[in-house]
PDB file of C-alpha atoms in Angstrom:
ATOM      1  CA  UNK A  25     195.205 165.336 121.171  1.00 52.00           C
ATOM      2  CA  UNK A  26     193.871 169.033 119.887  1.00 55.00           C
ATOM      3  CA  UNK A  27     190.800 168.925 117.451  1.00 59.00           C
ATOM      4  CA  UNK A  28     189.432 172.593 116.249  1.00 55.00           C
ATOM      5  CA  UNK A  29     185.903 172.253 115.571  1.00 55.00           C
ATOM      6  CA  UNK A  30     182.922 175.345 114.000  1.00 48.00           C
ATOM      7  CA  UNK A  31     179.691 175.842 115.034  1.00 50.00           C
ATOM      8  CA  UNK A  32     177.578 178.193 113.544  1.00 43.00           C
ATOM      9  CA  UNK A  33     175.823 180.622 116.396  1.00 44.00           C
ATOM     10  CA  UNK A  34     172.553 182.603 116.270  1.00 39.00           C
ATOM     11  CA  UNK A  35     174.398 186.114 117.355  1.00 39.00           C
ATOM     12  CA  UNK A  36     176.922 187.892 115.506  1.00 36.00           C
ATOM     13  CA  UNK A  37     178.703 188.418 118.774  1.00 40.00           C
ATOM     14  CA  UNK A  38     178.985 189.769 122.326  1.00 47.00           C
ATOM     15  CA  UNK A  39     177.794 193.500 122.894  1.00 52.00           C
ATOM     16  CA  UNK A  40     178.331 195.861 125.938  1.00 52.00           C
ATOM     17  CA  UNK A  41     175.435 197.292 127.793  1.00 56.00           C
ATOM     18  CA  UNK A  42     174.904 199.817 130.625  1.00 55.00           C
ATOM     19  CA  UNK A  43     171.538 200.827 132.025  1.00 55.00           C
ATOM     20  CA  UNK A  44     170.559 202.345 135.164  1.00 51.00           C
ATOM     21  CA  UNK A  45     169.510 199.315 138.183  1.00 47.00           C
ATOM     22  CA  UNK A  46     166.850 199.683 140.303  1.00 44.00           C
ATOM     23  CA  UNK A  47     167.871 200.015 143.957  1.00 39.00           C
ATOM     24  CA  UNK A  48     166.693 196.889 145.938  1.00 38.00           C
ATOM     25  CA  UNK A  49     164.436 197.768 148.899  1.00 36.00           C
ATOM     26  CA  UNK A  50     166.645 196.047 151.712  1.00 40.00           C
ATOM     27  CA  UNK A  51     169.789 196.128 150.717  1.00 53.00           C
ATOM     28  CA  UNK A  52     170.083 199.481 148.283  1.00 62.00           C
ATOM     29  CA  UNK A  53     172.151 197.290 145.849  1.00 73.00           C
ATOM     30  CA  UNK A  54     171.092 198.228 142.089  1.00 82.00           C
ATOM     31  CA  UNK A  55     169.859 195.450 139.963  1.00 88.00           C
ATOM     32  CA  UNK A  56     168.493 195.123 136.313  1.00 93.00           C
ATOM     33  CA  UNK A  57     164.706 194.062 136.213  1.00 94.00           C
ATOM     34  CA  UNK A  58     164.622 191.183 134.096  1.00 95.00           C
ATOM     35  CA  UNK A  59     162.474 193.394 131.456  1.00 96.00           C
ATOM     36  CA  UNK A  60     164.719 195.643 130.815  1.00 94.00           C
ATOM     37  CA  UNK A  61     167.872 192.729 130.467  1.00 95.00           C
ATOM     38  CA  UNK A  62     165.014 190.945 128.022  1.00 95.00           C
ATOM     39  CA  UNK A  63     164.403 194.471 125.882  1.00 94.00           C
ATOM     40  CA  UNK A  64     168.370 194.986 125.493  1.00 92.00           C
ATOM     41  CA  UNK A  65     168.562 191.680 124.088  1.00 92.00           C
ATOM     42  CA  UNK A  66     165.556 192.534 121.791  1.00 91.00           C
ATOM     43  CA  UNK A  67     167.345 195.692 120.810  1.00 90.00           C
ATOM     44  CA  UNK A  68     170.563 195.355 120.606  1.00 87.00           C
ATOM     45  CA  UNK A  69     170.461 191.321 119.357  1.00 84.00           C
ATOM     46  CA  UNK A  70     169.852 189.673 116.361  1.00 77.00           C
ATOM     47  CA  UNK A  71     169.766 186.309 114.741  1.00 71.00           C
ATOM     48  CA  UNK A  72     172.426 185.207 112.135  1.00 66.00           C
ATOM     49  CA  UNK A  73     170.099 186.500 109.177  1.00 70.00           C
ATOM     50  CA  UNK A  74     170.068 190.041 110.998  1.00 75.00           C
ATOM     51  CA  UNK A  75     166.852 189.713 112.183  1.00 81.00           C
ATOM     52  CA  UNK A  76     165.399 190.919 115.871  1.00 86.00           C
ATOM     53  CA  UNK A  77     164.229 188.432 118.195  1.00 88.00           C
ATOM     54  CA  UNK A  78     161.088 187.567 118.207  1.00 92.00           C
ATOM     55  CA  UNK A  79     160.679 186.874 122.328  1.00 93.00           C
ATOM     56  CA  UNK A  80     163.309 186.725 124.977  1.00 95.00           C
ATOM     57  CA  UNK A  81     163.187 185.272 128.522  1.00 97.00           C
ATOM     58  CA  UNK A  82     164.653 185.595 131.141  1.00 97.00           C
ATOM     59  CA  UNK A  83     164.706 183.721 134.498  1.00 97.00           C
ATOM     60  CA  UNK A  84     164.756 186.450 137.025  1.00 97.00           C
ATOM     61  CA  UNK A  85     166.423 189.984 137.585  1.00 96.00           C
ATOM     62  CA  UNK A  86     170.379 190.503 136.905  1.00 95.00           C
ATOM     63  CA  UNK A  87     171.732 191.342 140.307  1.00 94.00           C
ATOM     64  CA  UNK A  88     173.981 194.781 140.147  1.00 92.00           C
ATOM     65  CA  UNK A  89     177.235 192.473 141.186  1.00 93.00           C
ATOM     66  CA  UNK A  90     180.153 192.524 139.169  1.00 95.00           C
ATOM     67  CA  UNK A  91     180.166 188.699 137.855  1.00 95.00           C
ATOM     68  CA  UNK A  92     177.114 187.898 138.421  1.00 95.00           C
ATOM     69  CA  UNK A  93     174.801 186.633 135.348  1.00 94.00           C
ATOM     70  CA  UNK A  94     171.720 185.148 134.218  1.00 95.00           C
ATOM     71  CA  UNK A  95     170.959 182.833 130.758  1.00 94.00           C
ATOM     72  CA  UNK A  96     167.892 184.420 129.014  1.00 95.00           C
ATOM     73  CA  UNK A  97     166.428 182.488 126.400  1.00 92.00           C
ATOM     74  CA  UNK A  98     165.747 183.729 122.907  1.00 90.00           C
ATOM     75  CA  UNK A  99     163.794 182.707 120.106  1.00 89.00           C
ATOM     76  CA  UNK A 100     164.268 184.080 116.292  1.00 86.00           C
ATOM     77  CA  UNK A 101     162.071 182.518 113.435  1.00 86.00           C
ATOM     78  CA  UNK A 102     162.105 179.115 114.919  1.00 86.00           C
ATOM     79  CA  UNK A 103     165.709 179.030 116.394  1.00 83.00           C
ATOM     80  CA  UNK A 104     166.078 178.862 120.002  1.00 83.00           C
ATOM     81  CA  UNK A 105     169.216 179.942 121.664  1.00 83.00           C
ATOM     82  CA  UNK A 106     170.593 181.055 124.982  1.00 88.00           C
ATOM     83  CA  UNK A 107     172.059 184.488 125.563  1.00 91.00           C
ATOM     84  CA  UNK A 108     174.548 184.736 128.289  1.00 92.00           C
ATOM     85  CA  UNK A 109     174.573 188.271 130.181  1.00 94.00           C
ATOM     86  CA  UNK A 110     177.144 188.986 132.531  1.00 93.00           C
ATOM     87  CA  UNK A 111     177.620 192.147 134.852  1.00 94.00           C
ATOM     88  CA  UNK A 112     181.260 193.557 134.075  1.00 93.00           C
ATOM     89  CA  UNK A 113     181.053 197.009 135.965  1.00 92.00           C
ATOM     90  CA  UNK A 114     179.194 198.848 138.423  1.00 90.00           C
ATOM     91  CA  UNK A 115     179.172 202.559 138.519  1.00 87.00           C
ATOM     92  CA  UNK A 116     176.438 204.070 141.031  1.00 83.00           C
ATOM     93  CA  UNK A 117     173.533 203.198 139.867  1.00 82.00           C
ATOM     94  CA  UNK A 118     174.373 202.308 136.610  1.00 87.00           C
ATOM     95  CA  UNK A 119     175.195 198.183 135.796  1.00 91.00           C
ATOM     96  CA  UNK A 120     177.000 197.727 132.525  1.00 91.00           C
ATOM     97  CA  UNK A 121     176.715 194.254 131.102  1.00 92.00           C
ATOM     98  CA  UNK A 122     178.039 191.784 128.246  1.00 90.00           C
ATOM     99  CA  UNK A 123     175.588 189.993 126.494  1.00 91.00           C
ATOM    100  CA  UNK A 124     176.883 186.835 124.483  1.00 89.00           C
ATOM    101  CA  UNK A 125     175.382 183.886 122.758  1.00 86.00           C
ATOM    102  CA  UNK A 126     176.199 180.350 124.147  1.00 88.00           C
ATOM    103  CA  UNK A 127     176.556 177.158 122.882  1.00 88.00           C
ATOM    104  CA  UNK A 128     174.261 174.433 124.174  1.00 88.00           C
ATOM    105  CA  UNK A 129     176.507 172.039 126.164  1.00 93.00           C
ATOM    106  CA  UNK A 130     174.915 169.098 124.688  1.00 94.00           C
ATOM    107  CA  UNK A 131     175.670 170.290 121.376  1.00 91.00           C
ATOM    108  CA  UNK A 132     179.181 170.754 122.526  1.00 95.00           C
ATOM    109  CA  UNK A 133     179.540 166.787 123.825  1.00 96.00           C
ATOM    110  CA  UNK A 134     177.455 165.923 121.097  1.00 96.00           C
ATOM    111  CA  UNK A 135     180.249 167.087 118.878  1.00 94.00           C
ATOM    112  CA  UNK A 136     183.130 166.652 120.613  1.00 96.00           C
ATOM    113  CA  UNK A 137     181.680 163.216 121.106  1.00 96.00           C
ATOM    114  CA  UNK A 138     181.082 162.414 117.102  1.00 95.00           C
ATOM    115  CA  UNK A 139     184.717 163.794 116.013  1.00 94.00           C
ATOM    116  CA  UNK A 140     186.428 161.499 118.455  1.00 94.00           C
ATOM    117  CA  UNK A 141     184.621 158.123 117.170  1.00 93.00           C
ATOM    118  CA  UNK A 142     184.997 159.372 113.642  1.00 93.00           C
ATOM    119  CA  UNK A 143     188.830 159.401 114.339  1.00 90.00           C
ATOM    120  CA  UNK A 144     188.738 156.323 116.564  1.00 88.00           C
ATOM    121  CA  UNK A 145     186.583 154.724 115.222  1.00 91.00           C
ATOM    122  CA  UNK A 146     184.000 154.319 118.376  1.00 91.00           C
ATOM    123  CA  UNK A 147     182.693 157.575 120.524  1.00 94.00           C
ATOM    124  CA  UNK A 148     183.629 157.255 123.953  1.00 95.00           C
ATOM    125  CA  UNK A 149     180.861 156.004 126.244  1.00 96.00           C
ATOM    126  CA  UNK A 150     179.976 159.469 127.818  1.00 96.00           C
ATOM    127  CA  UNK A 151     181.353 162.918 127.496  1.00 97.00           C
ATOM    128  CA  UNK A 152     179.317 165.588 129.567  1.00 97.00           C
ATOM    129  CA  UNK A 153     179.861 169.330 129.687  1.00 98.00           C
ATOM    130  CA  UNK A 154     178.869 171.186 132.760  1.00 97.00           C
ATOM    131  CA  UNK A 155     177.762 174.135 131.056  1.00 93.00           C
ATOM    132  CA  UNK A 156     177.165 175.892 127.871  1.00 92.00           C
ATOM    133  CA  UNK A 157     180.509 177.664 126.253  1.00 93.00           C
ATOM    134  CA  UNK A 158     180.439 180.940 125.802  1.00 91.00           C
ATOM    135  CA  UNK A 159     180.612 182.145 122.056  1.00 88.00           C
ATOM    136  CA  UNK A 160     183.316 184.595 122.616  1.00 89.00           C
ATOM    137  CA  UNK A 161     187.142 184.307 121.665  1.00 92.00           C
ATOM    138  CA  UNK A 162     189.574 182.793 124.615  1.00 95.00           C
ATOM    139  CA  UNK A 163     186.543 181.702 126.460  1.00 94.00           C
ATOM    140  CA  UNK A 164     187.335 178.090 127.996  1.00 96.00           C
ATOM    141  CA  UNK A 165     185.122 175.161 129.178  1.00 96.00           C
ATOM    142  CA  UNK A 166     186.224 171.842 130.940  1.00 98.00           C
ATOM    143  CA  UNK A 167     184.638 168.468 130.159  1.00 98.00           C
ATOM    144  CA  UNK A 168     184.510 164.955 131.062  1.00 97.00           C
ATOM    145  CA  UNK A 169     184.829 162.329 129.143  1.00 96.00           C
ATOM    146  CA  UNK A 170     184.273 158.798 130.221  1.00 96.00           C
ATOM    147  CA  UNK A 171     185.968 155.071 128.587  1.00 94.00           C
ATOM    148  CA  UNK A 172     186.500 152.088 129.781  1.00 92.00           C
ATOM    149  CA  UNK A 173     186.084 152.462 133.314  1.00 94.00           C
ATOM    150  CA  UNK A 174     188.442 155.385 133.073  1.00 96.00           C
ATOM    151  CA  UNK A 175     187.157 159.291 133.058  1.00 97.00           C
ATOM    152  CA  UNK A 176     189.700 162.037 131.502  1.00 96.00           C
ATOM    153  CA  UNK A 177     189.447 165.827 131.322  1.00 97.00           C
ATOM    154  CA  UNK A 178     188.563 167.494 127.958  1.00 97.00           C
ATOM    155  CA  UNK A 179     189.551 171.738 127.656  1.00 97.00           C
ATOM    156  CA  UNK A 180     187.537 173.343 125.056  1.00 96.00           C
ATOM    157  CA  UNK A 181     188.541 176.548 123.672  1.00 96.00           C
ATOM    158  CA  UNK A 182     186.637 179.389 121.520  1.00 94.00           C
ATOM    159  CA  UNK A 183     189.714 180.233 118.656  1.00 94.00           C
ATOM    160  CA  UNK A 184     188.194 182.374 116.666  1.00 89.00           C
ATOM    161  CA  UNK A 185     184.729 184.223 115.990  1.00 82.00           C
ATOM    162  CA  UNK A 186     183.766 185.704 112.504  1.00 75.00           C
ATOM    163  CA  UNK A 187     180.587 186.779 112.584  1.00 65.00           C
ATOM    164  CA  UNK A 188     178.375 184.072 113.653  1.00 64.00           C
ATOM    165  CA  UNK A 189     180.977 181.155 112.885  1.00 74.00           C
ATOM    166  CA  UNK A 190     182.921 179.711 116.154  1.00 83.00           C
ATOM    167  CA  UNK A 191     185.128 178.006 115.942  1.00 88.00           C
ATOM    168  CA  UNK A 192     186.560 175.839 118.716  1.00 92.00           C
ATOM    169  CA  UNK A 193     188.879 173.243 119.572  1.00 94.00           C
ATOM    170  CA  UNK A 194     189.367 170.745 122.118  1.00 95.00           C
ATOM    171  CA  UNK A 195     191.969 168.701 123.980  1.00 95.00           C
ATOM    172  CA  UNK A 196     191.824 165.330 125.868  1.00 95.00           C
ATOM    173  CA  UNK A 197     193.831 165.057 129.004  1.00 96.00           C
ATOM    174  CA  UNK A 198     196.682 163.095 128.203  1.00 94.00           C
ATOM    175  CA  UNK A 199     196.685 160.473 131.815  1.00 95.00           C
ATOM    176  CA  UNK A 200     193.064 159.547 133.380  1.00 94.00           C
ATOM    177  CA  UNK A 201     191.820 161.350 136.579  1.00 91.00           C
ATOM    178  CA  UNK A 202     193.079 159.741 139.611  1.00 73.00           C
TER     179      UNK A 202
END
């Protein structure tokens, strides 16, 4: 079963970022002090009515490794979201980053959760999400959902993004985990 789902985001959409780490003391690897991720979010960011962010934290400093990421929080008027930033490249000393919104995976089981009782009639007795899903086309996330003793994988995938509309759909496993 494939259901396509929208959820309206925060951010318009993912943006590209390179700035110049910091060399660690020990190990000479560059990294991005976690001011300088939260002021690219500032600047570069903005809510779905196209205005700045009012404050953005972030947990810690994003390491200068290719994949390596952090999920800074951001607040605009009094919407909360989470921005996702993700090293893609390193180059010297410079670390070039993506910076996307993220859905809250609560939200996604919430809804996944409310269009499967409205089509069966009952939701299924729990349906978790290990993580938020990333607000950018292709990106994937796998789920559990749990029924009658019996626990099945759900694959949700980002379709399409138009501005700050995603839209998403999902599938349930056809056969139970073993």
């Amino acid at each position: 079963m494939t259901n396509t789902t929208c959820q309206r985001l925060v951010l318009a959409s993912a943006i590209t970022v390179a700035v110049f780490g910091a060399a660690a003391c020990s190990s000479g690897t560059p990294s991005v002090s976690k001011k300088d991720v939260e002021s690219q979010i500032i600047t570069k960011m903005t809510g779905a009515d196209g205005k700045k962010a009012d404050s953005v934290t972030c947990p810690e400093n994003l390491a200068g490794q290719k994949g390596a990421e952090i999920n800074c929080t951001m607040k605009v008027g009094d919407k909360t979201s989470t921005v996702n930033v993700t090293v893609t490249s390193i180059e010297g000393e410079q670390v070039k980053f993506d910076m996307v919104q993220t859905i809250d995976k609560d939200q996604v089981a919430k809804q996944i959760s409310e269009e499967l009782g409205q089509q069966f009639g009952t939701k299924p007795e729990t349906l978790t999400c290990p993580e938020n899903l990333k607000g950018t086309e292709g990106a994937t996330l796998r789920c559990e959902l749990k029924d009658s003793g019996q626990t099945y994988g759900v694959t949700v995938t980002v379709n399409k993004v138009d501005g700050s509309d995603v839209n998403y759909g999902f599938k349930v496993d056809d056969k139970p985990k073993s």
